[in-house]
Structures are given as structure tokens and as C-alpha cells.
Amino acid sequence: MSRFTLLLGGDLVRTPALDAQISATRVIAADSGMRHAAMLGIVPELWVGDFDSVPQSLIDAYEAVPRRVFPPEKDKTDGELAIAAALEAGATSLTLAGAFGGERPDHMFLHLTQALQLCERGIDTRLTSGAQEGLPLSLGRRHDFDYPRGMLFSILAFSALSGLTVEGAKWPLDAVEVEFGSSLTLSNAVDGRLAVTLEKGRALLVAHLTNDGAH
């Protein structure tokens, strides 16, 4: 398995869990996502983007990192370019660090939909801010999570859902149908060994990691 971490422009806090997730991965930075590198104590192997939101001081600090520079008037976001570069390099697993928050909610939404698309292509994908993480739900597979009791989580649906089963939760579900736009799957809590199965539809589980992000 070829594991990559992509540094994106959203919020990111360093936690022991995040350190473990990105350990021994190859790293690509997307535009202003490079600002996370110093906090994480890593140096990416590649830096991609149009660099329109990167201060000169950051460029000077990482001048030795190879760059792929694109024009601002382009058809893809910097994050999408970083994903393409990782896949070109043979990535089979992606951690999108800095995928949540920040000044561009439109980019955050795109990261969520990209994670779903990558999952459908068989690419293991995780989105994280250190304080939250998102995991696409593969169809027909039982997903087991080692989260602590009481931790909040939601299932974000990007379509109507069929055959959604949630075990080990305060509000369990048994092969239910969920209409698109329903709030049924928001703000649940872990109450045992959490497991989720989805038979049809597109959805991600978003977990609000407790304290330092350990789980």
C-alpha cells in the first residue's frame, strides 16, 4: 500500500492520533496547506498549486521543495491537483489533512465529495482536522470504529440512503431508509462498539474526536 498525506488549506491541529496516521506516509502540500508542515515537523516531497495565497516567507522557507505551479485561472482546485499528483505517484491510501474548516466552505464541501468519489474508486481515504475526521462509507461493508463511549458522530448523506445500520450507538438504526435532506443521522453518540453498514447511497461518517484527538 502506498500511503500519502495531503496538506490542504483548512484547519488542522496536531494530535497523537494525527501523528500516527501520517507516520511513514509520503507528503504533498497543496498551496497554503504548506503552512501545516512546520507544525507537523514534516517536509513534503512536492508542493502544488497556483500559489496565489502563499506568502513569500513560506516560499522562502520551503524553497528546496519541488513545485508544480499552475495558473490561477484553472479548472481544478489546488487540493484536487494534489490528489491527482498523489494518484499519479501510485497512492492507494490518502489522508486529507486540513480538509475541514478554513475560510472556504466551498472547498470543504468539495473535499467531502472527492473523498466519496475516491472511495468509489477503491482508494482508502480519510479527511481530518485533527479535531474531527471523516470516513466515506463503502457500500455493503461493515465499518467498525474504535471510538470512546460518548463521542459525538454524524453520518452525512449526499443522497437518499438504503439499508443503513448503526450499531453501538445511543440511537441505533436497523437497515433503515433515509430520505435525502433528513437530519435523522446527525448528532448521534457512541454507546459501545460502533459499527456502520450502508447498502445503497453515498455518505460519510464524521467523528468529533475527544480531547487531544486520541480514539
PDB file of C-alpha atoms in Angstrom:
ATOM      1  CA  MET A   1       0.000   0.000   0.000  1.00  0.00           C
ATOM      2  CA  SER A   2       1.314   3.439  -0.956  1.00  0.00           C
ATOM      3  CA  ARG A   3       0.123   5.907   1.698  1.00  0.00           C
ATOM      4  CA  PHE A   4       0.070   9.668   1.124  1.00  0.00           C
ATOM      5  CA  THR A   5      -0.791  12.645   3.304  1.00  0.00           C
ATOM      6  CA  LEU A   6      -2.028  15.770   1.528  1.00  0.00           C
ATOM      7  CA  LEU A   7      -1.712  19.100   3.347  1.00  0.00           C
ATOM      8  CA  LEU A   8      -4.792  21.178   2.487  1.00  0.00           C
ATOM      9  CA  GLY A   9      -5.723  24.745   3.372  1.00  0.00           C
ATOM     10  CA  GLY A  10      -8.320  24.128   6.093  1.00  0.00           C
ATOM     11  CA  ASP A  11      -7.931  23.969   9.873  1.00  0.00           C
ATOM     12  CA  LEU A  12      -5.503  21.498  11.405  1.00  0.00           C
ATOM     13  CA  VAL A  13      -4.372  20.756  14.956  1.00  0.00           C
ATOM     14  CA  ARG A  14      -1.611  18.327  15.834  1.00  0.00           C
ATOM     15  CA  THR A  15      -2.644  15.343  17.947  1.00  0.00           C
ATOM     16  CA  PRO A  16      -1.102  11.944  18.766  1.00  0.00           C
ATOM     17  CA  ALA A  17      -3.741  10.292  16.575  1.00  0.00           C
ATOM     18  CA  LEU A  18      -2.854  12.529  13.631  1.00  0.00           C
ATOM     19  CA  ASP A  19       0.862  11.866  14.120  1.00  0.00           C
ATOM     20  CA  ALA A  20       0.175   8.124  13.983  1.00  0.00           C
ATOM     21  CA  GLN A  21      -1.971   8.469  10.856  1.00  0.00           C
ATOM     22  CA  ILE A  22       0.637  10.389   8.864  1.00  0.00           C
ATOM     23  CA  SER A  23       3.690   8.500  10.138  1.00  0.00           C
ATOM     24  CA  ALA A  24       5.720   6.943   7.314  1.00  0.00           C
ATOM     25  CA  THR A  25       3.470   8.448   4.639  1.00  0.00           C
ATOM     26  CA  ARG A  26       4.630  10.398   1.622  1.00  0.00           C
ATOM     27  CA  VAL A  27       3.518  14.034   1.794  1.00  0.00           C
ATOM     28  CA  ILE A  28       2.298  16.515  -0.820  1.00  0.00           C
ATOM     29  CA  ALA A  29       1.300  20.087   0.049  1.00  0.00           C
ATOM     30  CA  ALA A  30      -1.466  21.963  -1.746  1.00  0.00           C
ATOM     31  CA  ASP A  31      -0.845  25.708  -1.948  1.00  0.00           C
ATOM     32  CA  SER A  32      -1.360  27.326   1.504  1.00  0.00           C
ATOM     33  CA  GLY A  33      -1.593  23.871   3.103  1.00  0.00           C
ATOM     34  CA  MET A  34       2.200  24.047   3.318  1.00  0.00           C
ATOM     35  CA  ARG A  35       1.785  26.181   6.449  1.00  0.00           C
ATOM     36  CA  HIS A  36       0.929  22.990   8.365  1.00  0.00           C
ATOM     37  CA  ALA A  37       4.282  21.374   7.581  1.00  0.00           C
ATOM     38  CA  ALA A  38       6.259  23.124  10.322  1.00  0.00           C
ATOM     39  CA  MET A  39       3.654  22.317  12.981  1.00  0.00           C
ATOM     40  CA  LEU A  40       3.749  18.637  11.979  1.00  0.00           C
ATOM     41  CA  GLY A  41       7.539  18.540  11.710  1.00  0.00           C
ATOM     42  CA  ILE A  42       7.499  17.247   8.134  1.00  0.00           C
ATOM     43  CA  VAL A  43       8.823  18.368   4.748  1.00  0.00           C
ATOM     44  CA  PRO A  44       6.641  17.465   1.748  1.00  0.00           C
ATOM     45  CA  GLU A  45       8.190  15.889  -1.315  1.00  0.00           C
ATOM     46  CA  LEU A  46       6.090  18.094  -3.635  1.00  0.00           C
ATOM     47  CA  TRP A  47       4.201  21.398  -3.477  1.00  0.00           C
ATOM     48  CA  VAL A  48       1.418  22.060  -5.990  1.00  0.00           C
ATOM     49  CA  GLY A  49      -0.972  24.942  -6.667  1.00  0.00           C
ATOM     50  CA  ASP A  50      -1.252  28.413  -8.123  1.00  0.00           C
ATOM     51  CA  PHE A  51       0.459  29.928  -5.046  1.00  0.00           C
ATOM     52  CA  ASP A  52      -1.903  32.901  -5.045  1.00  0.00           C
ATOM     53  CA  SER A  53      -2.489  32.584  -1.289  1.00  0.00           C
ATOM     54  CA  VAL A  54       1.055  31.679  -0.231  1.00  0.00           C
ATOM     55  CA  PRO A  55       3.175  34.385   1.451  1.00  0.00           C
ATOM     56  CA  GLN A  56       6.706  34.888   0.209  1.00  0.00           C
ATOM     57  CA  SER A  57       8.058  33.936   3.625  1.00  0.00           C
ATOM     58  CA  LEU A  58       6.579  30.433   3.249  1.00  0.00           C
ATOM     59  CA  ILE A  59       8.007  30.079  -0.258  1.00  0.00           C
ATOM     60  CA  ASP A  60      11.426  31.100   1.065  1.00  0.00           C
ATOM     61  CA  ALA A  61      11.213  28.642   3.969  1.00  0.00           C
ATOM     62  CA  TYR A  62      10.497  25.716   1.626  1.00  0.00           C
ATOM     63  CA  GLU A  63      12.383  26.814  -1.478  1.00  0.00           C
ATOM     64  CA  ALA A  64      14.078  23.390  -1.688  1.00  0.00           C
ATOM     65  CA  VAL A  65      10.737  21.566  -2.117  1.00  0.00           C
ATOM     66  CA  PRO A  66       9.946  20.847  -5.802  1.00  0.00           C
ATOM     67  CA  ARG A  67       6.931  22.836  -7.006  1.00  0.00           C
ATOM     68  CA  ARG A  68       4.305  22.396  -9.704  1.00  0.00           C
ATOM     69  CA  VAL A  69       2.921  25.842 -10.428  1.00  0.00           C
ATOM     70  CA  PHE A  70      -0.451  26.288 -12.140  1.00  0.00           C
ATOM     71  CA  PRO A  71      -2.167  29.466 -13.369  1.00  0.00           C
ATOM     72  CA  PRO A  72      -4.845  30.944 -11.069  1.00  0.00           C
ATOM     73  CA  GLU A  73      -7.383  30.620 -13.908  1.00  0.00           C
ATOM     74  CA  LYS A  74      -7.552  26.822 -13.808  1.00  0.00           C
ATOM     75  CA  ASP A  75     -10.276  24.178 -13.849  1.00  0.00           C
ATOM     76  CA  LYS A  76      -9.216  22.349 -10.655  1.00  0.00           C
ATOM     77  CA  THR A  77      -8.693  23.422  -7.055  1.00  0.00           C
ATOM     78  CA  ASP A  78      -5.242  23.145  -5.506  1.00  0.00           C
ATOM     79  CA  GLY A  79      -6.496  20.244  -3.403  1.00  0.00           C
ATOM     80  CA  GLU A  80      -7.710  18.374  -6.467  1.00  0.00           C
ATOM     81  CA  LEU A  81      -4.327  18.932  -8.109  1.00  0.00           C
ATOM     82  CA  ALA A  82      -2.614  17.470  -5.040  1.00  0.00           C
ATOM     83  CA  ILE A  83      -4.897  14.423  -5.149  1.00  0.00           C
ATOM     84  CA  ALA A  84      -4.087  13.950  -8.850  1.00  0.00           C
ATOM     85  CA  ALA A  85      -0.359  14.187  -8.126  1.00  0.00           C
ATOM     86  CA  ALA A  86      -0.627  11.561  -5.371  1.00  0.00           C
ATOM     87  CA  LEU A  87      -2.602   9.177  -7.573  1.00  0.00           C
ATOM     88  CA  GLU A  88      -0.088   9.711 -10.371  1.00  0.00           C
ATOM     89  CA  ALA A  89       2.631   8.665  -7.902  1.00  0.00           C
ATOM     90  CA  GLY A  90       0.767   5.439  -7.121  1.00  0.00           C
ATOM     91  CA  ALA A  91      -1.217   6.359  -3.993  1.00  0.00           C
ATOM     92  CA  THR A  92      -3.611   3.704  -2.725  1.00  0.00           C
ATOM     93  CA  SER A  93      -4.394   5.453   0.587  1.00  0.00           C
ATOM     94  CA  LEU A  94      -4.907   9.181   1.220  1.00  0.00           C
ATOM     95  CA  THR A  95      -5.141  11.259   4.375  1.00  0.00           C
ATOM     96  CA  LEU A  96      -6.536  14.703   3.543  1.00  0.00           C
ATOM     97  CA  ALA A  97      -5.151  16.805   6.406  1.00  0.00           C
ATOM     98  CA  GLY A  98      -6.749  20.232   6.663  1.00  0.00           C
ATOM     99  CA  ALA A  99      -9.893  19.101   4.840  1.00  0.00           C
ATOM    100  CA  PHE A 100     -12.311  20.826   7.270  1.00  0.00           C
ATOM    101  CA  GLY A 101     -12.852  24.450   8.271  1.00  0.00           C
ATOM    102  CA  GLY A 102     -10.860  27.373   6.974  1.00  0.00           C
ATOM    103  CA  GLU A 103     -12.114  30.353   5.001  1.00  0.00           C
ATOM    104  CA  ARG A 104     -13.555  28.376   2.066  1.00  0.00           C
ATOM    105  CA  PRO A 105     -16.595  26.239   2.908  1.00  0.00           C
ATOM    106  CA  ASP A 106     -16.947  25.518  -0.802  1.00  0.00           C
ATOM    107  CA  HIS A 107     -13.545  23.834  -0.749  1.00  0.00           C
ATOM    108  CA  MET A 108     -14.514  21.849   2.346  1.00  0.00           C
ATOM    109  CA  PHE A 109     -17.641  20.607   0.568  1.00  0.00           C
ATOM    110  CA  LEU A 110     -15.534  19.600  -2.421  1.00  0.00           C
ATOM    111  CA  HIS A 111     -13.150  17.642  -0.155  1.00  0.00           C
ATOM    112  CA  LEU A 112     -16.115  15.679   1.192  1.00  0.00           C
ATOM    113  CA  THR A 113     -17.402  14.818  -2.282  1.00  0.00           C
ATOM    114  CA  GLN A 114     -13.891  13.999  -3.511  1.00  0.00           C
ATOM    115  CA  ALA A 115     -13.478  11.568  -0.614  1.00  0.00           C
ATOM    116  CA  LEU A 116     -16.676   9.808  -1.668  1.00  0.00           C
ATOM    117  CA  GLN A 117     -15.517   9.612  -5.266  1.00  0.00           C
ATOM    118  CA  LEU A 118     -12.100   8.271  -4.220  1.00  0.00           C
ATOM    119  CA  CYS A 119     -13.790   5.648  -2.068  1.00  0.00           C
ATOM    120  CA  GLU A 120     -15.849   4.511  -5.061  1.00  0.00           C
ATOM    121  CA  ARG A 121     -12.574   4.133  -6.974  1.00  0.00           C
ATOM    122  CA  GLY A 122     -11.172   1.891  -4.257  1.00  0.00           C
ATOM    123  CA  ILE A 123      -8.832   4.492  -2.725  1.00  0.00           C
ATOM    124  CA  ASP A 124      -8.778   4.357   1.085  1.00  0.00           C
ATOM    125  CA  THR A 125      -9.450   7.971   2.128  1.00  0.00           C
ATOM    126  CA  ARG A 126      -9.624   9.807   5.438  1.00  0.00           C
ATOM    127  CA  LEU A 127     -10.360  13.517   5.979  1.00  0.00           C
ATOM    128  CA  THR A 128      -9.070  15.157   9.140  1.00  0.00           C
ATOM    129  CA  SER A 129      -8.632  18.418  11.000  1.00  0.00           C
ATOM    130  CA  GLY A 130      -7.072  16.654  13.966  1.00  0.00           C
ATOM    131  CA  ALA A 131     -10.203  17.546  15.959  1.00  0.00           C
ATOM    132  CA  GLN A 132     -12.614  15.874  13.517  1.00  0.00           C
ATOM    133  CA  GLU A 133     -12.241  13.110  10.979  1.00  0.00           C
ATOM    134  CA  GLY A 134     -14.385  11.942   8.113  1.00  0.00           C
ATOM    135  CA  LEU A 135     -14.527   8.452   6.614  1.00  0.00           C
ATOM    136  CA  PRO A 136     -16.513   7.514   3.479  1.00  0.00           C
ATOM    137  CA  LEU A 137     -18.798   4.506   3.871  1.00  0.00           C
ATOM    138  CA  SER A 138     -18.157   1.774   1.303  1.00  0.00           C
ATOM    139  CA  LEU A 139     -21.338   0.017   0.213  1.00  0.00           C
ATOM    140  CA  GLY A 140     -22.082  -3.410   1.639  1.00  0.00           C
ATOM    141  CA  ARG A 141     -19.177  -3.325   4.060  1.00  0.00           C
ATOM    142  CA  ARG A 142     -19.406  -3.364   7.845  1.00  0.00           C
ATOM    143  CA  HIS A 143     -17.278  -0.484   9.143  1.00  0.00           C
ATOM    144  CA  ASP A 144     -16.025  -0.965  12.713  1.00  0.00           C
ATOM    145  CA  PHE A 145     -14.783   2.056  14.693  1.00  0.00           C
ATOM    146  CA  ASP A 146     -12.744   2.106  17.893  1.00  0.00           C
ATOM    147  CA  TYR A 147     -14.179   5.339  19.318  1.00  0.00           C
ATOM    148  CA  PRO A 148     -14.699   6.067  23.022  1.00  0.00           C
ATOM    149  CA  ARG A 149     -18.136   5.893  24.606  1.00  0.00           C
ATOM    150  CA  GLY A 150     -19.964   9.214  24.497  1.00  0.00           C
ATOM    151  CA  MET A 151     -18.090  10.600  21.482  1.00  0.00           C
ATOM    152  CA  LEU A 152     -20.319  12.506  19.069  1.00  0.00           C
ATOM    153  CA  PHE A 153     -20.599  11.495  15.438  1.00  0.00           C
ATOM    154  CA  SER A 154     -22.841  12.146  12.462  1.00  0.00           C
ATOM    155  CA  ILE A 155     -23.452  10.427   9.160  1.00  0.00           C
ATOM    156  CA  LEU A 156     -23.549  12.986   6.364  1.00  0.00           C
ATOM    157  CA  ALA A 157     -25.718  11.808   3.483  1.00  0.00           C
ATOM    158  CA  PHE A 158     -25.114  13.009  -0.075  1.00  0.00           C
ATOM    159  CA  SER A 159     -28.107  11.085  -1.427  1.00  0.00           C
ATOM    160  CA  ALA A 160     -31.023   9.060  -0.149  1.00  0.00           C
ATOM    161  CA  LEU A 161     -29.732   6.084   1.847  1.00  0.00           C
ATOM    162  CA  SER A 162     -30.965   2.492   1.951  1.00  0.00           C
ATOM    163  CA  GLY A 163     -30.097  -0.284   4.341  1.00  0.00           C
ATOM    164  CA  LEU A 164     -28.317   1.924   6.875  1.00  0.00           C
ATOM    165  CA  THR A 165     -27.463   0.032  10.047  1.00  0.00           C
ATOM    166  CA  VAL A 166     -25.780   1.711  13.019  1.00  0.00           C
ATOM    167  CA  GLU A 167     -24.758  -0.467  15.968  1.00  0.00           C
ATOM    168  CA  GLY A 168     -23.140   0.539  19.257  1.00  0.00           C
ATOM    169  CA  ALA A 169     -24.739   3.984  19.257  1.00  0.00           C
ATOM    170  CA  LYS A 170     -27.050   5.847  21.601  1.00  0.00           C
ATOM    171  CA  TRP A 171     -29.611   5.856  18.786  1.00  0.00           C
ATOM    172  CA  PRO A 172     -29.066   2.646  16.781  1.00  0.00           C
ATOM    173  CA  LEU A 173     -30.570   2.085  13.341  1.00  0.00           C
ATOM    174  CA  ASP A 174     -31.511  -1.216  11.732  1.00  0.00           C
ATOM    175  CA  ALA A 175     -31.461  -1.294   7.920  1.00  0.00           C
ATOM    176  CA  VAL A 176     -33.394   1.969   7.658  1.00  0.00           C
ATOM    177  CA  GLU A 177     -34.231   4.133   4.670  1.00  0.00           C
ATOM    178  CA  VAL A 178     -33.143   7.769   4.986  1.00  0.00           C
ATOM    179  CA  GLU A 179     -34.595  10.453   2.749  1.00  0.00           C
ATOM    180  CA  PHE A 180     -32.150  12.895   1.206  1.00  0.00           C
ATOM    181  CA  GLY A 181     -32.090  16.023   3.380  1.00  0.00           C
ATOM    182  CA  SER A 182     -33.184  14.216   6.554  1.00  0.00           C
ATOM    183  CA  SER A 183     -31.475  15.086   9.850  1.00  0.00           C
ATOM    184  CA  LEU A 184     -32.034  11.566  11.224  1.00  0.00           C
ATOM    185  CA  THR A 185     -28.349  10.667  11.041  1.00  0.00           C
ATOM    186  CA  LEU A 186     -26.938  13.805  12.693  1.00  0.00           C
ATOM    187  CA  SER A 187     -25.644  14.183  16.274  1.00  0.00           C
ATOM    188  CA  ASN A 188     -25.506  10.608  17.496  1.00  0.00           C
ATOM    189  CA  ALA A 189     -23.178   9.307  20.237  1.00  0.00           C
ATOM    190  CA  VAL A 190     -21.062   6.203  20.669  1.00  0.00           C
ATOM    191  CA  ASP A 191     -22.525   3.771  23.202  1.00  0.00           C
ATOM    192  CA  GLY A 192     -20.459   0.638  22.703  1.00  0.00           C
ATOM    193  CA  ARG A 193     -18.545  -0.806  19.771  1.00  0.00           C
ATOM    194  CA  LEU A 194     -19.623   1.427  16.889  1.00  0.00           C
ATOM    195  CA  ALA A 195     -20.290  -0.282  13.566  1.00  0.00           C
ATOM    196  CA  VAL A 196     -21.969   1.114  10.446  1.00  0.00           C
ATOM    197  CA  THR A 197     -23.191  -0.661   7.313  1.00  0.00           C
ATOM    198  CA  LEU A 198     -24.686   1.029   4.251  1.00  0.00           C
ATOM    199  CA  GLU A 199     -26.239  -0.902   1.368  1.00  0.00           C
ATOM    200  CA  LYS A 200     -27.089   1.920  -1.035  1.00  0.00           C
ATOM    201  CA  GLY A 201     -26.326   5.635  -1.291  1.00  0.00           C
ATOM    202  CA  ARG A 202     -23.428   7.976  -0.615  1.00  0.00           C
ATOM    203  CA  ALA A 203     -22.433   9.005   2.900  1.00  0.00           C
ATOM    204  CA  LEU A 204     -19.554   9.758   5.235  1.00  0.00           C
ATOM    205  CA  LEU A 205     -19.192   9.281   8.953  1.00  0.00           C
ATOM    206  CA  VAL A 206     -17.826  12.409  10.646  1.00  0.00           C
ATOM    207  CA  ALA A 207     -16.462  11.905  14.159  1.00  0.00           C
ATOM    208  CA  HIS A 208     -15.805  14.660  16.687  1.00  0.00           C
ATOM    209  CA  LEU A 209     -12.653  13.392  18.318  1.00  0.00           C
ATOM    210  CA  THR A 210     -12.398  13.921  22.076  1.00  0.00           C
ATOM    211  CA  ASN A 211      -9.810  15.971  23.929  1.00  0.00           C
ATOM    212  CA  ASP A 212      -6.452  15.507  22.183  1.00  0.00           C
ATOM    213  CA  GLY A 213      -7.887  13.590  19.264  1.00  0.00           C
ATOM    214  CA  ALA A 214      -6.985  10.153  20.549  1.00  0.00           C
ATOM    215  CA  HIS A 215      -9.504   7.384  19.956  1.00  0.00           C
TER     216      HIS A 215
END
